[in-house]
Short mmCIF file of C-alpha atoms and ligand atoms in Angstrom, two decimals:
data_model
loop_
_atom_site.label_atom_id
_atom_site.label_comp_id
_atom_site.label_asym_id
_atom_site.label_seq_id
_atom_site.Cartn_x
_atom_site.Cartn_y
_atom_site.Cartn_z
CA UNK A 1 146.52 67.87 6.77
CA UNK A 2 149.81 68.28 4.77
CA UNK A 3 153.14 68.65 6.33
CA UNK A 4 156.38 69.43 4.64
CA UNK A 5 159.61 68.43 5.93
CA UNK A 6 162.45 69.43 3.56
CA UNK A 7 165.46 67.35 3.31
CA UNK A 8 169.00 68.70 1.75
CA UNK A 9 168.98 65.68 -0.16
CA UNK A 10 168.05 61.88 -1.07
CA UNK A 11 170.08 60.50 2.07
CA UNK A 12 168.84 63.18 4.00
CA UNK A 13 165.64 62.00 3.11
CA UNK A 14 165.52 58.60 3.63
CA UNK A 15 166.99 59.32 7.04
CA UNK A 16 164.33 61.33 7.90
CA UNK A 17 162.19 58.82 6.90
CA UNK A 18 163.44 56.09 8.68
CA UNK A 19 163.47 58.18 11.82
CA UNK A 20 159.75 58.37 11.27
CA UNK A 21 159.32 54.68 10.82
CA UNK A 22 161.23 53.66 13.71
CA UNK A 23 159.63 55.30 15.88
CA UNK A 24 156.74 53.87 14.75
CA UNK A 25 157.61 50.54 15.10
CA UNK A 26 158.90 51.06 18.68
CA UNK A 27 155.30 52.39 19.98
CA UNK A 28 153.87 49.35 20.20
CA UNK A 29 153.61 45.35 20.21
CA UNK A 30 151.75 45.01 17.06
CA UNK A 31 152.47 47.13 14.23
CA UNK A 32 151.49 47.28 10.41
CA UNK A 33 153.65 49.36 8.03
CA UNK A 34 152.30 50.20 4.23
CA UNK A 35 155.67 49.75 2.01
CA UNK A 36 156.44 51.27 -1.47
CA UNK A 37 159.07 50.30 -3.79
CA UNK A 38 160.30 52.27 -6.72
CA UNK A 39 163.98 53.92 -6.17
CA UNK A 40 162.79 56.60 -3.67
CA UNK A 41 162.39 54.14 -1.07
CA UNK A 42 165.31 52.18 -1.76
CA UNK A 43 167.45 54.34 0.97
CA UNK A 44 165.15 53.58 3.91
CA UNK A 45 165.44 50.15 2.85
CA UNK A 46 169.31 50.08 3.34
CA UNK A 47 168.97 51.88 6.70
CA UNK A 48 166.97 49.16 8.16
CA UNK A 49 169.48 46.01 6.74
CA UNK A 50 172.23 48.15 8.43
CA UNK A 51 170.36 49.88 11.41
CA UNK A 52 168.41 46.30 12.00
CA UNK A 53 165.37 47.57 14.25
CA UNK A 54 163.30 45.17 16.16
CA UNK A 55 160.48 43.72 13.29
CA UNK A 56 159.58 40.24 14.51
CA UNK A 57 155.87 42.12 15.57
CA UNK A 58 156.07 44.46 12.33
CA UNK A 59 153.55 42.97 9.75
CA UNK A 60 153.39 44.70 6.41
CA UNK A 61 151.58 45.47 3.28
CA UNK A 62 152.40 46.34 -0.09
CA UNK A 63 150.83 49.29 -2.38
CA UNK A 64 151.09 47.46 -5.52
CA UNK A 65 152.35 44.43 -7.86
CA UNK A 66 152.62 44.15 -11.58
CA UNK A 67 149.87 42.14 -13.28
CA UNK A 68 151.40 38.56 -14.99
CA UNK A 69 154.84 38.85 -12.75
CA UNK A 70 154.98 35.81 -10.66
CA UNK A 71 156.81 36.57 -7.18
CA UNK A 72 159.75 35.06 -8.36
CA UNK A 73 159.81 37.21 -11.60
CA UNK A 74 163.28 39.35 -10.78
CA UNK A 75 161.14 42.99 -11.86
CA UNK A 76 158.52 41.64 -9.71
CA UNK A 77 158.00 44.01 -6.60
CA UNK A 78 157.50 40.91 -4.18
CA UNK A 79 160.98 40.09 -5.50
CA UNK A 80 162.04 43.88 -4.90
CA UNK A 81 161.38 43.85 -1.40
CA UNK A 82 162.11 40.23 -0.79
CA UNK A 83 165.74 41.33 -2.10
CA UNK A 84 165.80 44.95 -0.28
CA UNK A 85 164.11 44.11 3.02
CA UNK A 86 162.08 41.35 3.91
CA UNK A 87 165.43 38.55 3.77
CA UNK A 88 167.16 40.50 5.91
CA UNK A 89 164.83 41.23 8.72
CA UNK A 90 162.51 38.79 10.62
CA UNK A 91 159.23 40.82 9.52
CA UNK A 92 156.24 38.92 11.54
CA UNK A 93 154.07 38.66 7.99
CA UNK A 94 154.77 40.47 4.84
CA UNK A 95 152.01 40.84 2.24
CA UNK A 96 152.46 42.05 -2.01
CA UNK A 97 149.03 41.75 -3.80
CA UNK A 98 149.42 38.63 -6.04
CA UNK A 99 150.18 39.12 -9.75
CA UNK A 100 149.78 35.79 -11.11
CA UNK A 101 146.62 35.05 -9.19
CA UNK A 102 145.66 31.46 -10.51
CA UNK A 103 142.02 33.01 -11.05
CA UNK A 104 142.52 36.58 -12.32
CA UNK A 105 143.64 39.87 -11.20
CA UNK A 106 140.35 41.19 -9.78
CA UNK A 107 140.06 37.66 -7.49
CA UNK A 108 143.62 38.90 -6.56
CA UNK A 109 142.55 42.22 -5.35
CA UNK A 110 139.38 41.22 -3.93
CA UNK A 111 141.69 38.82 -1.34
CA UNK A 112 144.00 41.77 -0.78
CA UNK A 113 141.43 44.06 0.56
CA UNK A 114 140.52 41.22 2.67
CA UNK A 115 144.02 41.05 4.38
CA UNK A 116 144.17 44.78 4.35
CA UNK A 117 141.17 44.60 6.70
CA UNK A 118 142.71 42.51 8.66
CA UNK A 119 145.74 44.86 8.70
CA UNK A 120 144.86 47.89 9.33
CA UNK A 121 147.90 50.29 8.25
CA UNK A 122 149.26 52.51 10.67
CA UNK A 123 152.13 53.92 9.02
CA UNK A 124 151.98 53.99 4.98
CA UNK A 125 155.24 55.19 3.00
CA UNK A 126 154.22 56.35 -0.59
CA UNK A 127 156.64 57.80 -3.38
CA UNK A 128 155.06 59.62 -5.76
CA UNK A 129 154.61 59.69 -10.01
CA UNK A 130 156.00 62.21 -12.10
CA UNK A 131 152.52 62.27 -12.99
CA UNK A 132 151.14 62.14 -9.46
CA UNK A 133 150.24 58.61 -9.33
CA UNK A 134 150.51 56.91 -5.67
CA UNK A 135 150.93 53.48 -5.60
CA UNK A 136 149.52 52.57 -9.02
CA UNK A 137 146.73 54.64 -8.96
CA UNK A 138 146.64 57.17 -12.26
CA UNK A 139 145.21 60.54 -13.50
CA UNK A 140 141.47 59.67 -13.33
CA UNK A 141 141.67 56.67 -11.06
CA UNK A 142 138.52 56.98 -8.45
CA UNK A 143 139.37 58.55 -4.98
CA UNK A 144 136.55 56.07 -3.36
CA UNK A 145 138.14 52.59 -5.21
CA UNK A 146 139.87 49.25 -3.06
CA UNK A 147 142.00 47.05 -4.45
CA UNK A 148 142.07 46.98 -7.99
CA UNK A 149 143.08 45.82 -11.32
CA UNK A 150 144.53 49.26 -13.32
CA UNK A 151 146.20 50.06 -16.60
CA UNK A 152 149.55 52.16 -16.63
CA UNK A 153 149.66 54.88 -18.35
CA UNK A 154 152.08 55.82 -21.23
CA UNK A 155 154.37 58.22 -18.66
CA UNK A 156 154.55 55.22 -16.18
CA UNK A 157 155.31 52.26 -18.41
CA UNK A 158 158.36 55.08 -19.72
CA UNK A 159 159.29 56.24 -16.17
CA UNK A 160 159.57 52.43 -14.91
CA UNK A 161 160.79 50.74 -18.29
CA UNK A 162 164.60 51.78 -16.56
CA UNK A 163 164.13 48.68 -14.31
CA UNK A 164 163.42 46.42 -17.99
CA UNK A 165 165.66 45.74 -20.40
CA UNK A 166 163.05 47.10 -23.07
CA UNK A 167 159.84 49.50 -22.85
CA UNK A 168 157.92 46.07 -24.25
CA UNK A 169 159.00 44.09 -20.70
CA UNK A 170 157.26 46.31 -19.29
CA UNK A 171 153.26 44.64 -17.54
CA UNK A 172 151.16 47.06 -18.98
CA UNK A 173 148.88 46.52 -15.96
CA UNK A 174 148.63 46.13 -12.15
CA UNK A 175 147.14 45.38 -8.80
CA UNK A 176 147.07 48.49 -6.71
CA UNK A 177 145.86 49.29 -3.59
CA UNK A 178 142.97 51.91 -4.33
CA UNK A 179 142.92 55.84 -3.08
CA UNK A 180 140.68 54.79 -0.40
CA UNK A 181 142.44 51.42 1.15
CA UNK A 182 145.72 53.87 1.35
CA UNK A 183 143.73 56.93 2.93
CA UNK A 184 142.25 54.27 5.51
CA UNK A 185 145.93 54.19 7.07
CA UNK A 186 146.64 56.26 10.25
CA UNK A 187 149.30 57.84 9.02
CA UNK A 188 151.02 59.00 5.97
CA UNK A 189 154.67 59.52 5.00
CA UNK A 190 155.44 60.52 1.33
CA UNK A 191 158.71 60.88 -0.04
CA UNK A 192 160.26 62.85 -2.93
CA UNK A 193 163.44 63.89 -4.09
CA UNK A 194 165.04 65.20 -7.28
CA UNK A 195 163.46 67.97 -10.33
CA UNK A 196 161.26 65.15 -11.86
CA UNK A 197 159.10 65.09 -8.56
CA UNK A 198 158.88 68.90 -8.52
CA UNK A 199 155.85 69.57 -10.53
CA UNK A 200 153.82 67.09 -9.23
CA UNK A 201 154.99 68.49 -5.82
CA UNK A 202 153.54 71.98 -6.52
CA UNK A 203 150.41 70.29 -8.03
CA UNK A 204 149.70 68.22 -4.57
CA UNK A 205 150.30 71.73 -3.00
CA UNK A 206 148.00 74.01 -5.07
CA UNK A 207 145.53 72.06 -6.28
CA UNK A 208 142.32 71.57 -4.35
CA UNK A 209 141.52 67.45 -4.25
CA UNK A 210 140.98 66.16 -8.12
CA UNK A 211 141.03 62.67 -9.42
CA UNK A 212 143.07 64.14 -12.21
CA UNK A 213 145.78 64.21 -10.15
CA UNK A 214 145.51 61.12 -7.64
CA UNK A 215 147.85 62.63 -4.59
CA UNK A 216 146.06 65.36 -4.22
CA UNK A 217 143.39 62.92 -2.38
CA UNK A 218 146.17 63.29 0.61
CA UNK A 219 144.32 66.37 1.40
CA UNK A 220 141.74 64.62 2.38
CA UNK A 221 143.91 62.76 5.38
CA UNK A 222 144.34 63.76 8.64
CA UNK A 223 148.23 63.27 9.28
CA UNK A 224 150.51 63.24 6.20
CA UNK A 225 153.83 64.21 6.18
CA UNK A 226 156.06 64.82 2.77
CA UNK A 227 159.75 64.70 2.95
CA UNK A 228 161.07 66.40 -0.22
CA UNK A 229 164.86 67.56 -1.02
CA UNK A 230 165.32 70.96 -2.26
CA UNK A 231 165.14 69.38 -6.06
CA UNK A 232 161.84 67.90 -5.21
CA UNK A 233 160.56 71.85 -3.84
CA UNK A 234 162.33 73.81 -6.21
CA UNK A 235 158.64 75.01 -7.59
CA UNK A 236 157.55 75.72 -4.70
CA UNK A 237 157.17 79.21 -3.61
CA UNK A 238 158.57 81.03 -0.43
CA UNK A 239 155.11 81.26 1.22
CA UNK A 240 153.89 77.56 0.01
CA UNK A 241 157.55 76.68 2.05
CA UNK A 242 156.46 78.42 5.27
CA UNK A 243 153.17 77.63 5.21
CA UNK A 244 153.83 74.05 5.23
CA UNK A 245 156.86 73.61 6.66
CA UNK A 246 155.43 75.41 9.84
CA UNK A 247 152.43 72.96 10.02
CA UNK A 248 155.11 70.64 10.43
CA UNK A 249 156.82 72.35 13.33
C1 LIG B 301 155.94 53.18 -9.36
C2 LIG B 301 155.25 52.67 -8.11
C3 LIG B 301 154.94 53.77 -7.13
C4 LIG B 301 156.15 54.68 -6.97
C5 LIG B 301 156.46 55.34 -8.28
C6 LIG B 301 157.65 56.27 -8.22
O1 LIG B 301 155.09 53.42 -10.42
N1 LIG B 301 154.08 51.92 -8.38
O2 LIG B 301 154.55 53.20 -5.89
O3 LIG B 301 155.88 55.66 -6.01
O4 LIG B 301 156.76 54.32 -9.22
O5 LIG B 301 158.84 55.56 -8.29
P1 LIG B 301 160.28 56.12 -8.01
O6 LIG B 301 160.40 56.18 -6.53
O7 LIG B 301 161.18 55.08 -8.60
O8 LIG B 301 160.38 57.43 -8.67
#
C-alpha cells in the first residue's frame, strides 16, 4: 500500500523524513534502519549530525556499493555515509555491501544477504532513479532477486557521473540489495523531490507492478510511504493527489 505525503520542498522533505525515522528509532531497544545515499538523502543526514538522536542500539544496512571502490575510495558510498553520518553518531553496527571483495562481487553479495538476515530491516529509506531504479536495481532487474552483482545502465552512469570528475570514473557496476531483500523490510519510506523525479513518480503511480520499471514492485508492500515536493508531483493528477494523499491521512 502506497502513501503520499507531499512536501513544499527538499527541506520540507527531509524533515518529514526524519520525523519518520525518529520515531522509529525511539520505539524500541533494537532497531535496524535500511540507508540510501545519493543527494536526496543527504538532508536527513544533516538533521541527525545536528538533531543527534539516540543511535548507540540503531544498527544499519546499506542498499548498495559500487563494484571495484574500496571503502576508502572518496566516491565510494561506505565513504559517503562514513562522511555524512556514521562519524558523527555512535551507530551500534553499520553495514555497506563490500566492493572490493577479495574474492569477487557475487561472494560479496552472497555475505550481505547473510547479514541482512541477520538484520532484519524495519525501516528502509529509498530515493528513487530518474529511470525508476531503487537502490541499484534497473529496468528489467528481477522483482524475486537478493543481493546481487548488476550493471548500470547508460541513464545512471550519466545521472551519477556529477559526483566523478569524468563519465569514465564512473564503476560501471555494483552490489545492490535485490527487489526482494528491500521488500522484506517492515517498512518503507521513499523520497523524491525536484522535476527529474516526476515521471518516474507518475509511473510508480499508474503503472500496475512491472520489472520494467523496478519501483513499481513497492506495490507489492504493505506500508510504504513517499514523500515528494510539489516538483517531484507535478505529473500527477488532482485525483492521483487525493487518492493517495488520503491513504496517508
Ligand atoms: C543512485 C543510488 C540510489 C539513489 C539514486 C538517486 O543510483 N544507487 O540508491 O536512489 O541514485 O539518487 P539521487 O538521490 O542523487 O537523485
Amino acid at each position: 500500500m502506497l502513501k503520499l505525503v507531499l512536501a513544499n520542498d527538499e527541506k520540507e522533505i527531509s524533515q518529514k523524513a526524519y520525523e519518520i525515522m525518529e520515531q522509529e528509532i525511539n520505539s524500541k531497544d533494537d532497531v535496524t534502519l535500511g540507508l540510501a545515499t545519493g543527494s536526496s538523502p543527504e538532508g536527513i543526514y544533516e538533521l541527525f549530525r545536528t538533531k543527534k538522536p539516540k543511535t548507540n542500539h540503531v544498527t544499519t544496512v546499506n542498499l548498495d556499493e559500487y563494484l571495484g571502490l574500496e571503502g576508502t575510495h572518496p566516491k565510494s558510498y561506505r565513504h559517503f555515509m562514513n562522511e555524512k553520518l556514521f562519524n558523527h553518531l555512535p551507530f551500534k553496527e553499520t553495514f555497506v555491501p563490500d566492493g572490493a571483495h577479495p574474492i569477487s562481487g557475487e561472494e560479496a553479495a552472497k555475505e550481505y544477504d547473510a547479514i541482512l538476515n541477520d538484520h532484519p530491516v524495519d525501516l528502509q529509506l529509498l530515493g528513487i532513479g530518474e529511470n525508476g531504479h531503487i537502490a541499484f536495481n534497473e529496468p528489467g532487474a528481477s522483482f524475486d532477486a537478493g543481493t546481487n552483482v548488476t550493471d548500470l545502465t547508460e541513464s545512471t552512469i550519466n545521472a551519477n557521473s556529477r559526483y566523478f570528475k569524468t563519465k569514465d570514473e564512473v564503476p560501471t557496476q555494483a552490489v545492490t540489495m535485490g527487489i526482494a531483500s528491500i521488500l522484506k523490510a517492515k517498512k518503507i519510506l521513499l523520497i523524491a523531490s525536484g522535476e527529474k523525479k516526476a515521471k518516474a513518480i507518475k509511473e510508480l503511480i499508474e503503472l500496475a507492478p512491472t520489472e520494467t520499471m523496478p519501483a513499481t514492485a513497492l506495490k507489492n508492500h504493505p506500508d510504504v510511504t513517499i514523500v515528494v515536493d510539489k516538483k517531484a508531483a507535478s505529473l500527477l493528477n488532482e485525483k492521483q493527489l487525493k487518492q493517495y494523499s488520503k491513504m496517508s491521512s
